[in-house]
Short mmCIF file of C-alpha atoms and ligand atoms in Angstrom, two decimals:
data_model
loop_
_atom_site.label_atom_id
_atom_site.label_comp_id
_atom_site.label_asym_id
_atom_site.label_seq_id
_atom_site.Cartn_x
_atom_site.Cartn_y
_atom_site.Cartn_z
CA MET A 1 -48.26 107.41 51.11
CA PRO A 2 -47.34 111.15 51.22
CA LEU A 3 -45.15 112.34 54.13
CA VAL A 4 -45.86 116.04 55.23
CA VAL A 5 -44.03 117.74 57.69
CA GLN A 6 -45.77 120.45 59.77
CA LYS A 7 -44.48 123.28 62.16
CA TYR A 8 -46.69 125.04 64.20
CA GLY A 9 -45.23 128.40 65.73
CA GLY A 10 -45.71 129.69 69.39
CA SER A 11 -48.63 131.92 68.38
CA SER A 12 -50.46 128.88 66.79
CA VAL A 13 -50.29 126.85 69.96
CA SER A 14 -50.64 129.96 72.59
CA ASP A 15 -53.31 128.19 74.92
CA ALA A 16 -55.36 124.94 75.44
CA GLU A 17 -57.96 125.94 72.83
CA ALA A 18 -55.21 126.75 70.11
CA ILE A 19 -53.72 123.45 70.78
CA GLN A 20 -56.92 121.86 69.95
CA ARG A 21 -57.25 123.80 66.91
CA VAL A 22 -53.81 122.58 65.53
CA ALA A 23 -54.63 119.01 66.75
CA ARG A 24 -57.70 119.10 64.41
CA ARG A 25 -55.78 120.45 61.61
CA ILE A 26 -53.14 117.74 62.10
CA VAL A 27 -55.82 115.09 62.41
CA GLU A 28 -57.43 116.35 58.99
CA THR A 29 -54.17 116.01 57.34
CA LYS A 30 -53.77 112.44 58.61
CA ARG A 31 -57.28 111.35 57.70
CA ALA A 32 -56.65 112.95 54.34
CA GLY A 33 -54.30 110.12 53.78
CA ASN A 34 -50.86 111.42 54.63
CA ASP A 35 -48.18 110.49 57.10
CA VAL A 36 -47.52 113.54 59.44
CA VAL A 37 -44.61 114.61 61.43
CA VAL A 38 -44.92 117.85 63.32
CA ALA A 39 -42.40 120.19 64.98
CA VAL A 40 -43.87 122.38 67.67
CA SER A 41 -42.44 125.52 69.25
CA ALA A 42 -42.97 126.86 72.83
CA MET A 43 -46.64 128.06 73.44
CA GLY A 44 -47.12 131.82 73.03
CA ASP A 45 -44.14 133.99 74.23
CA THR A 46 -42.99 131.23 76.76
CA THR A 47 -39.52 131.46 75.79
CA ASP A 48 -39.41 135.16 76.20
CA GLU A 49 -40.65 134.63 79.71
CA LEU A 50 -38.31 131.91 80.34
CA LEU A 51 -35.50 134.43 79.33
CA ASP A 52 -36.91 137.06 81.63
CA LEU A 53 -36.85 134.74 84.63
CA ALA A 54 -33.25 133.57 83.88
CA ASN A 55 -32.37 137.54 83.66
CA ALA A 56 -34.23 137.98 86.78
CA VAL A 57 -32.05 135.61 88.84
CA THR A 58 -28.67 136.34 87.01
CA SER A 59 -27.06 138.67 84.73
CA ASP A 60 -24.41 135.84 83.67
CA ALA A 61 -26.26 132.73 82.87
CA ALA A 62 -24.25 129.72 82.11
CA PRO A 63 -25.08 128.82 78.42
CA ARG A 64 -25.55 124.90 79.34
CA GLU A 65 -28.30 125.78 82.08
CA MET A 66 -29.93 128.21 79.73
CA ASP A 67 -30.39 125.64 77.30
CA ILE A 68 -31.89 123.34 79.73
CA LEU A 69 -34.26 126.06 80.89
CA LEU A 70 -35.45 127.00 77.43
CA THR A 71 -35.98 123.53 75.81
CA ALA A 72 -38.61 123.23 78.59
CA GLY A 73 -40.70 125.35 76.75
CA GLU A 74 -40.97 123.31 73.94
CA ARG A 75 -41.55 119.91 75.86
CA ILE A 76 -44.65 121.39 77.37
CA SER A 77 -46.24 122.15 73.96
CA MET A 78 -45.08 118.90 72.41
CA ALA A 79 -46.61 116.70 75.06
CA LEU A 80 -49.97 118.81 75.39
CA LEU A 81 -50.34 118.46 71.48
CA ALA A 82 -49.75 114.79 71.48
CA MET A 83 -52.48 114.52 74.29
CA ALA A 84 -55.02 116.87 72.18
CA ILE A 85 -54.44 114.55 69.09
CA ARG A 86 -55.05 111.23 70.98
CA GLU A 87 -58.14 112.87 72.17
CA LEU A 88 -59.45 113.11 68.72
CA GLY A 89 -58.91 109.31 67.91
CA VAL A 90 -55.56 109.50 66.37
CA GLY A 91 -52.52 107.87 67.66
CA ALA A 92 -49.71 110.59 68.51
CA GLN A 93 -46.13 110.09 70.24
CA ALA A 94 -44.15 113.16 71.39
CA PHE A 95 -40.35 113.31 71.35
CA THR A 96 -37.96 115.72 72.44
CA GLY A 97 -35.25 117.00 70.23
CA PRO A 98 -32.86 114.39 71.45
CA GLN A 99 -35.33 111.63 71.30
CA ALA A 100 -36.09 112.48 67.82
CA GLY A 101 -32.28 112.08 66.78
CA VAL A 102 -31.51 115.73 66.11
CA ILE A 103 -27.80 115.80 66.63
CA THR A 104 -26.13 119.54 66.72
CA THR A 105 -22.98 121.31 67.21
CA GLU A 106 -21.90 122.12 70.76
CA HIS A 107 -22.76 125.70 70.88
CA HIS A 108 -25.37 126.30 73.43
CA GLY A 109 -27.86 128.81 72.34
CA ARG A 110 -27.04 128.91 68.76
CA ALA A 111 -26.32 125.02 67.89
CA ARG A 112 -26.27 124.01 64.16
CA ILE A 113 -28.05 120.76 63.31
CA ILE A 114 -25.36 118.14 61.98
CA ASP A 115 -27.62 115.09 61.39
CA VAL A 116 -30.78 113.74 62.17
CA ALA A 117 -31.24 110.10 63.01
CA PRO A 118 -35.01 109.78 62.62
CA GLY A 119 -35.43 105.90 63.49
CA ARG A 120 -37.78 106.63 66.22
CA LEU A 121 -40.06 108.90 64.09
CA GLN A 122 -39.92 106.56 61.28
CA LYS A 123 -41.06 103.70 63.56
CA ALA A 124 -43.76 105.88 65.27
CA VAL A 125 -45.05 106.88 61.75
CA ALA A 126 -44.99 103.19 60.57
CA ASP A 127 -47.22 102.46 63.45
CA GLY A 128 -49.78 104.64 62.00
CA ASP A 129 -48.96 107.42 64.73
CA VAL A 130 -48.39 111.19 64.36
CA ALA A 131 -45.10 112.04 65.39
CA ILE A 132 -44.74 115.33 67.52
CA VAL A 133 -41.24 116.68 67.89
CA ALA A 134 -40.01 119.46 70.18
CA GLY A 135 -38.57 122.18 67.97
CA PHE A 136 -35.78 124.53 68.42
CA GLN A 137 -33.67 121.58 70.40
CA GLY A 138 -31.30 118.88 69.67
CA LEU A 139 -28.12 116.91 71.55
CA HIS A 140 -24.46 117.33 71.29
CA PRO A 141 -23.29 113.62 71.38
CA GLU A 142 -20.02 114.17 73.04
CA THR A 143 -21.63 115.97 76.03
CA GLN A 144 -24.57 114.31 75.99
CA ASP A 145 -26.16 117.95 76.57
CA VAL A 146 -29.23 119.40 75.16
CA THR A 147 -28.87 122.42 72.78
CA THR A 148 -30.94 125.08 71.39
CA LEU A 149 -30.87 126.24 67.70
CA GLY A 150 -31.11 130.15 68.44
CA ARG A 151 -34.37 132.08 67.97
CA GLY A 152 -36.82 131.05 65.78
CA GLY A 153 -34.95 127.54 65.60
CA SER A 154 -38.21 125.54 65.54
CA ASP A 155 -38.33 126.44 61.54
CA THR A 156 -34.98 124.69 61.28
CA THR A 157 -36.01 121.73 63.04
CA ALA A 158 -38.96 121.46 60.52
CA VAL A 159 -37.08 121.57 57.50
CA ALA A 160 -34.30 119.06 58.78
CA LEU A 161 -36.72 116.58 59.59
CA ALA A 162 -38.42 117.09 56.31
CA ALA A 163 -34.84 116.65 54.63
CA ALA A 164 -34.19 113.39 56.78
CA LEU A 165 -37.44 111.85 56.11
CA ASN A 166 -37.69 112.77 52.57
CA ALA A 167 -40.86 114.60 52.97
CA ASP A 168 -43.11 115.84 50.12
CA VAL A 169 -43.47 119.18 51.70
CA CYS A 170 -42.47 121.29 54.87
CA GLU A 171 -45.33 123.48 55.86
CA ILE A 172 -44.56 126.26 58.26
CA TYR A 173 -47.63 127.26 59.96
CA THR A 174 -47.71 130.77 61.43
CA ASP A 175 -49.96 133.74 62.63
CA VAL A 176 -50.10 135.59 59.06
CA ASP A 177 -50.91 134.00 55.74
CA GLY A 178 -47.54 133.54 54.34
CA VAL A 179 -44.76 135.85 53.27
CA PHE A 180 -45.39 139.57 52.64
CA THR A 181 -43.84 142.31 50.80
CA ALA A 182 -43.14 143.59 54.30
CA ASP A 183 -44.19 142.72 57.99
CA PRO A 184 -47.89 143.04 57.75
CA ARG A 185 -47.60 144.41 61.47
CA ILE A 186 -45.88 147.41 59.89
CA VAL A 187 -47.20 147.71 56.52
CA PRO A 188 -51.09 146.46 56.61
CA SER A 189 -51.20 146.92 52.86
CA ALA A 190 -48.15 144.53 52.29
CA ARG A 191 -49.00 141.95 49.53
CA LYS A 192 -48.72 138.27 50.13
CA LEU A 193 -45.93 136.66 47.73
CA ASP A 194 -47.19 133.37 46.22
CA ARG A 195 -43.92 132.36 45.35
CA VAL A 196 -40.31 133.52 46.77
CA SER A 197 -37.09 131.90 45.55
CA TYR A 198 -34.79 130.51 48.27
CA ASP A 199 -32.04 132.98 47.63
CA GLU A 200 -34.79 136.05 48.01
CA MET A 201 -36.00 134.46 51.23
CA LEU A 202 -32.71 133.95 52.80
CA ASP A 203 -31.69 137.53 52.30
CA LEU A 204 -35.21 138.53 53.45
CA ALA A 205 -34.71 136.41 56.49
CA ALA A 206 -31.32 137.44 57.29
CA SER A 207 -32.34 140.98 57.18
CA GLY A 208 -35.03 140.66 59.84
CA ALA A 209 -38.00 139.12 58.18
CA LYS A 210 -38.58 136.77 61.08
CA VAL A 211 -41.55 134.81 59.39
CA LEU A 212 -38.50 132.13 58.72
CA MET A 213 -35.32 131.58 60.45
CA PRO A 214 -32.40 132.36 57.89
CA ARG A 215 -30.72 128.88 58.78
CA CYS A 216 -33.87 127.01 57.77
CA VAL A 217 -34.02 128.58 54.61
CA GLU A 218 -30.42 127.63 54.05
CA TYR A 219 -31.15 124.06 54.89
CA ALA A 220 -34.09 123.82 52.62
CA ARG A 221 -31.99 125.40 49.98
CA ARG A 222 -29.22 122.76 50.44
CA PHE A 223 -31.55 119.82 50.58
CA ASP A 224 -33.91 121.12 48.21
CA VAL A 225 -36.99 121.07 50.49
CA PRO A 226 -40.05 122.93 49.14
CA ILE A 227 -41.42 125.27 52.22
CA HIS A 228 -45.12 126.19 52.19
CA VAL A 229 -45.57 129.23 54.84
CA ARG A 230 -49.05 129.62 55.65
CA SER A 231 -51.50 130.58 58.50
CA SER A 232 -52.82 127.97 60.94
CA PHE A 233 -55.63 130.06 61.37
CA SER A 234 -56.81 129.97 57.62
CA GLY A 235 -57.51 127.65 55.19
CA LEU A 236 -55.87 129.78 52.49
CA GLU A 237 -53.11 128.99 50.27
CA GLY A 238 -49.60 130.55 51.62
CA THR A 239 -46.18 131.36 49.98
CA TRP A 240 -44.07 128.63 48.55
CA VAL A 241 -40.37 129.06 49.15
CA THR A 242 -38.57 127.16 46.47
CA GLY A 243 -35.53 127.00 43.95
CA ASP A 244 -35.57 129.60 41.18
CA THR A 245 -37.53 129.15 38.39
CA ALA A 246 -35.58 128.33 35.13
CA GLU A 247 -34.76 131.60 33.45
CA GLY A 248 -37.76 133.21 31.26
CA GLU A 249 -40.11 130.74 32.66
CA ASP A 250 -41.58 133.16 35.12
CA MET A 251 -41.70 136.55 32.97
CA GLU A 252 -44.19 137.94 35.90
CA ASP A 253 -41.43 137.64 38.53
CA PRO A 254 -41.42 141.23 40.14
CA ILE A 255 -38.14 142.98 40.50
CA ILE A 256 -38.53 143.31 43.99
CA ALA A 257 -39.38 140.47 46.71
CA GLY A 258 -39.92 142.49 49.83
CA VAL A 259 -38.52 145.08 52.59
CA ALA A 260 -37.22 143.83 55.68
CA HIS A 261 -36.45 145.59 58.90
CA ASP A 262 -34.26 144.47 61.83
CA ARG A 263 -34.02 146.30 65.28
CA SER A 264 -32.04 143.81 66.79
CA GLU A 265 -28.73 145.43 66.01
CA ALA A 266 -26.25 147.66 67.61
CA LYS A 267 -23.46 149.75 66.34
CA ILE A 268 -19.90 150.09 67.78
CA THR A 269 -17.61 152.84 66.79
CA VAL A 270 -14.11 152.59 67.50
CA ILE A 271 -12.52 155.96 67.49
CA GLY A 272 -9.07 157.20 66.61
CA VAL A 273 -7.72 153.98 64.93
CA PRO A 274 -4.26 154.59 63.47
CA ASP A 275 -4.78 154.59 59.65
CA VAL A 276 -1.87 152.15 58.84
CA PRO A 277 -2.04 149.04 57.33
CA GLY A 278 -3.25 146.15 59.51
CA SER A 279 -5.27 148.15 61.77
CA ALA A 280 -8.77 146.90 60.61
CA ALA A 281 -7.20 143.45 60.70
CA ARG A 282 -6.33 143.54 64.30
CA LEU A 283 -9.37 145.18 65.32
CA PHE A 284 -11.50 142.40 63.76
CA GLU A 285 -9.22 139.67 64.60
CA ALA A 286 -10.07 140.86 68.34
CA VAL A 287 -14.00 140.75 67.55
CA ALA A 288 -13.66 137.37 65.85
CA THR A 289 -11.96 135.91 69.16
CA SER A 290 -15.27 136.80 70.62
CA ASP A 291 -17.08 134.80 68.14
CA VAL A 292 -19.54 137.51 67.26
CA ASN A 293 -21.10 137.92 63.53
CA ILE A 294 -20.49 141.32 62.18
CA ASP A 295 -22.81 142.63 59.84
CA MET A 296 -22.04 146.14 58.04
CA ILE A 297 -18.72 147.91 58.24
CA VAL A 298 -17.92 151.43 57.62
CA GLN A 299 -14.43 153.27 57.90
CA ASN A 300 -14.47 156.99 58.08
CA VAL A 301 -12.22 158.93 55.69
CA SER A 302 -9.14 159.72 57.79
CA ALA A 303 -7.88 163.17 58.46
CA THR A 304 -4.55 163.36 57.15
CA VAL A 305 -3.44 165.52 59.86
CA THR A 306 -3.99 163.33 62.58
CA GLY A 307 -3.26 159.95 60.76
CA VAL A 308 -6.49 158.20 62.44
CA THR A 309 -9.71 157.23 61.47
CA ASP A 310 -13.05 155.78 63.17
CA ILE A 311 -14.43 152.30 61.84
CA SER A 312 -17.96 151.43 62.80
CA PHE A 313 -19.75 148.30 62.59
CA THR A 314 -23.08 146.58 63.38
CA LEU A 315 -23.50 143.38 65.26
CA PRO A 316 -26.47 141.75 67.08
CA ALA A 317 -27.20 143.90 70.22
CA ASP A 318 -26.75 141.15 72.62
CA SER A 319 -23.33 140.43 71.33
CA VAL A 320 -22.02 144.00 72.27
CA PRO A 321 -21.03 143.04 75.59
CA ARG A 322 -18.60 140.18 74.37
CA ALA A 323 -17.60 142.20 71.40
CA THR A 324 -16.61 145.41 73.30
CA LYS A 325 -14.86 143.27 76.02
CA ALA A 326 -12.49 141.52 73.32
CA ILE A 327 -11.66 144.92 71.48
CA GLU A 328 -10.96 146.52 74.95
CA ALA A 329 -8.68 143.45 75.95
CA ASP A 330 -6.59 144.46 73.02
CA ARG A 331 -6.60 148.23 73.15
CA ASP A 332 -2.94 148.94 73.27
CA GLY A 333 -2.59 146.53 70.02
CA ILE A 334 -5.10 148.15 68.36
CA GLY A 335 -3.98 151.68 69.43
CA TYR A 336 -7.58 153.20 69.41
CA ALA A 337 -8.61 156.20 71.39
CA ASP A 338 -12.26 155.28 72.42
CA LEU A 339 -15.10 152.94 71.87
CA THR A 340 -18.68 154.01 71.67
CA THR A 341 -21.94 151.76 71.24
CA ASP A 342 -25.33 152.70 70.06
CA ASP A 343 -28.13 150.18 70.16
CA THR A 344 -30.82 152.78 68.89
CA ILE A 345 -30.27 151.88 65.27
CA GLY A 346 -32.69 150.07 62.61
CA LYS A 347 -31.85 148.52 59.35
CA ILE A 348 -33.99 148.53 56.38
CA SER A 349 -33.39 146.24 53.47
CA LEU A 350 -34.90 146.04 49.91
CA VAL A 351 -34.42 142.50 48.51
CA GLY A 352 -35.19 141.24 44.93
CA ALA A 353 -33.34 139.26 42.59
CA GLY A 354 -34.67 141.59 39.64
CA MET A 355 -32.34 144.08 41.03
CA ARG A 356 -29.51 142.37 39.07
CA SER A 357 -30.50 143.33 35.67
CA ASN A 358 -32.58 146.60 36.47
CA SER A 359 -30.55 149.78 37.07
CA GLY A 360 -32.27 152.65 39.13
CA VAL A 361 -33.21 150.38 42.08
CA SER A 362 -30.90 152.16 44.45
CA ALA A 363 -31.52 155.52 43.03
CA LYS A 364 -35.43 155.03 43.91
CA PHE A 365 -34.51 153.35 47.47
CA PHE A 366 -32.32 156.41 48.42
CA THR A 367 -35.03 159.03 46.91
CA ALA A 368 -37.79 157.50 48.81
CA LEU A 369 -35.96 157.73 52.20
CA ARG A 370 -34.69 161.37 51.35
CA ASP A 371 -38.40 162.09 50.70
CA ALA A 372 -39.43 161.01 54.01
CA GLY A 373 -36.83 162.90 55.77
CA ILE A 374 -34.75 159.87 56.95
CA ASN A 375 -31.06 160.02 57.45
CA ILE A 376 -28.75 157.08 56.22
CA GLU A 377 -25.88 156.34 58.56
CA MET A 378 -24.36 153.17 56.74
CA ILE A 379 -25.01 151.31 53.47
CA THR A 380 -24.32 147.66 52.31
CA THR A 381 -25.30 145.89 48.84
CA SER A 382 -25.13 142.66 47.37
CA ASP A 383 -26.46 141.53 43.87
CA ILE A 384 -30.02 141.32 45.04
CA ARG A 385 -30.23 143.24 48.07
CA ILE A 386 -29.58 146.98 49.37
CA SER A 387 -29.39 147.78 53.29
CA VAL A 388 -29.03 150.68 55.11
CA VAL A 389 -28.79 151.73 58.81
CA THR A 390 -31.17 154.50 60.37
CA ARG A 391 -32.38 155.77 63.64
CA ALA A 392 -34.59 153.12 65.33
CA GLU A 393 -37.28 155.39 65.80
CA LYS A 394 -37.48 156.35 61.85
CA LEU A 395 -37.55 152.52 60.90
CA ASP A 396 -41.36 152.09 60.68
CA GLU A 397 -41.47 155.14 58.70
CA ALA A 398 -38.75 154.23 56.50
CA VAL A 399 -40.29 150.66 55.55
CA ARG A 400 -43.58 152.22 54.61
CA ALA A 401 -42.03 154.90 52.28
CA VAL A 402 -39.82 152.38 50.62
CA HIS A 403 -42.78 149.96 50.37
CA SER A 404 -44.95 152.35 48.84
CA ALA A 405 -42.29 153.87 46.28
CA PHE A 406 -41.82 150.46 44.87
CA ASP A 407 -45.68 149.85 44.54
CA LEU A 408 -45.51 146.76 46.48
CA ASP A 409 -49.17 147.54 48.14
CA SER A 410 -51.94 144.73 47.74
CA ASN A 411 -54.91 145.22 45.75
CA ASP A 412 -56.83 142.73 47.96
CA GLY A 413 -57.45 144.84 50.89
CA ASP A 414 -55.17 144.60 54.19
CA ALA A 415 -53.24 141.74 55.40
CA VAL A 416 -54.53 139.91 58.57
CA VAL A 417 -52.62 139.33 61.50
CA TYR A 418 -54.38 136.37 63.39
CA GLY A 419 -52.47 136.23 66.44
CA GLY A 420 -48.98 136.59 68.27
CA THR A 421 -48.20 139.49 70.24
CA GLY A 422 -45.10 140.54 67.88
CA ARG A 423 -42.76 140.39 70.66
P1 ADP B 1 -44.11 131.94 64.56
O1 ADP B 1 -44.36 132.05 66.29
O2 ADP B 1 -45.09 131.05 63.98
O3 ADP B 1 -42.81 131.31 64.46
P2 ADP B 1 -42.84 134.55 64.26
O4 ADP B 1 -43.39 135.50 65.00
O5 ADP B 1 -41.61 133.98 64.24
O6 ADP B 1 -44.26 133.43 64.33
O7 ADP B 1 -43.05 134.92 62.73
C1 ADP B 1 -44.30 135.52 62.12
C2 ADP B 1 -44.20 136.84 62.11
O8 ADP B 1 -43.17 137.49 61.21
C3 ADP B 1 -45.49 137.67 61.76
O9 ADP B 1 -46.46 137.72 62.48
C4 ADP B 1 -44.94 138.80 61.22
O10 ADP B 1 -45.02 140.14 62.14
C5 ADP B 1 -43.56 138.72 61.22
N1 ADP B 1 -42.82 139.10 59.85
C6 ADP B 1 -41.86 139.99 59.45
N2 ADP B 1 -41.76 140.06 58.10
C7 ADP B 1 -42.69 139.32 57.73
C8 ADP B 1 -42.82 139.09 56.04
N3 ADP B 1 -42.03 139.65 55.05
N4 ADP B 1 -43.96 138.58 56.03
C9 ADP B 1 -44.69 137.64 56.91
N5 ADP B 1 -44.42 138.04 58.22
C10 ADP B 1 -43.28 138.81 58.56
N1 LIG B 2 -39.52 129.03 71.05
C1 LIG B 2 -38.31 129.40 70.32
C2 LIG B 2 -38.13 130.67 70.16
O1 LIG B 2 -39.05 131.58 70.46
C3 LIG B 2 -37.92 128.54 68.90
C4 LIG B 2 -39.14 129.17 67.84
O2 LIG B 2 -40.19 129.58 68.44
O3 LIG B 2 -39.04 128.72 66.76
O4 LIG B 2 -37.41 131.34 69.54
MG1 MG B 3 -40.78 131.98 64.35
#
């Protein structure tokens, strides 16, 4: 019997009625002759609300307790979904991440799945039941503590389950009809992609297209799990995320897959760093001790008179306190004069495998931004991506300008956003 893993995001299970609607969809899949395992997210904006609650009682929550708190969201939805399915006459068993055999590293808030021991899920399926798994969570075996996988982590739970169970497909159900050429909340005329490669999807996701978590795409690429991103609110075919098609097989492949944007980063500028070999190493060693992931780096031209330079880099905004603390702790060693932070930046990225073999893509990208009067503060490129930092308030305008310059608009009318608050 085919095995389907389905993941339902928060907006698909935002209230009792939505949970019943999802239950009907699961039951239909089961009655069509499939075994079904489901990963489910917390209802609506529950995770954000739990974070707000924690921040209301402390400014320095212990990561272990934070994970205990946040995993409660998915426990609620998994239990209710199992109840709703049973109400429709189909057996269902709910499992927390640890009960489902999801084993992770110890890093609270950003744990990585290292293994899935799916015995209990296989038994539930063999019993003819639907297995419902709480997404976004797992167990660190040494501490026996529950961990979370980072925001959007239920996507990764679903792909990890699909890989461990050797599922035929991993369906990611969300509040839009698939992966679009830009976030439909910003560009309503964005076009749905029928297919996108793992590599392009990974760059889109890592550049802020939150429809899939980057780690889930990495996992799918590694274990060759086909992902079908689609809406839980419509019956439409969505977007297939799969390996590259063989060279020349898909001549219609567009040059550009899409435009992504990210508002979640901040910029740190370290002013007056001595322009001598080893300065950058010392600075970034300090940052590395704080376990922060750096994205873009720019070093200004140094003034020969003074022999000092400024170094700016971007990082997730919520890592700023940790990074600045680490840099300030080595102030004398690095020898810089001052440090500033700026959380009003936005990043826009253009992604497409066709960039490799097409010249002129960057020129068109920069021209589009210039014509829209948007100033560029930082630039990075890879063989399939160009990213720039702009002012946050200019970001939406930048996305629309680039999207239209590359003729990415749909011919079939505006994209539908079925639910969610965009939070
Ligand atoms: P879920 O709750 O189902 O996990 P998310 O909010 O995490 O949903 O992801 C879906 C949202 O991702 C969409 O509502 C959309 O606003 C946003 N998004 C950003 N970029 C894209 C894109 N390129 N294609 C589709 N959706 C996108
Ligand atoms: N509930 C978690 C979050 O909001 C995980 C997820 O939805 O994928 O990030
Ligand atoms: Mg999500």
